[in-house]
XYZ file of C-alpha atoms in Angstrom:
49
model
C 37.285 86.698 -163.808
C 40.311 88.970 -164.057
C 39.754 92.831 -164.255
C 41.153 94.028 -167.485
C 40.399 96.726 -169.845
C 40.919 96.456 -173.602
C 41.894 99.528 -175.488
C 42.371 98.984 -179.282
C 44.629 95.930 -179.185
C 46.296 96.656 -175.916
C 45.379 94.844 -172.692
C 45.935 96.487 -169.443
C 45.631 94.207 -166.605
C 45.034 95.381 -162.990
C 48.199 95.474 -160.747
C 48.038 92.811 -158.032
C 47.763 94.148 -154.446
C 50.818 94.563 -152.415
C 51.506 91.646 -150.001
C 52.898 92.112 -146.521
C 55.662 90.171 -145.248
C 53.326 88.325 -142.825
C 51.137 87.266 -146.030
C 54.030 86.147 -147.946
C 55.440 84.065 -144.895
C 51.859 82.515 -144.480
C 51.769 81.582 -148.252
C 55.076 79.802 -147.915
C 53.923 77.421 -145.322
C 57.180 77.712 -143.339
C 58.074 79.793 -140.263
C 60.126 83.111 -140.897
C 63.770 82.300 -139.833
C 66.458 84.882 -139.056
C 70.160 83.965 -139.335
C 73.071 85.379 -138.022
C 75.270 88.269 -139.430
C 77.475 87.069 -142.281
C 81.346 87.727 -141.941
C 82.423 89.034 -145.403
C 86.100 89.333 -144.391
C 88.128 92.268 -144.572
C 87.252 95.476 -146.583
C 88.630 95.567 -150.174
C 89.034 98.565 -152.451
C 87.118 101.560 -151.298
C 84.636 99.785 -149.311
C 83.328 101.708 -146.135
C 82.607 99.899 -142.951
């Protein structure tokens, strides 16, 4: 049963708990993979590197 409170005709549902990165990785069923840094090319306009 979902926790909720009904006030007049407005339904307020409880916000789900925050999940950690580890919990999200575990739910995905895949290992966490890191990729190398991306080369975006030379700066254009007023970008600062």
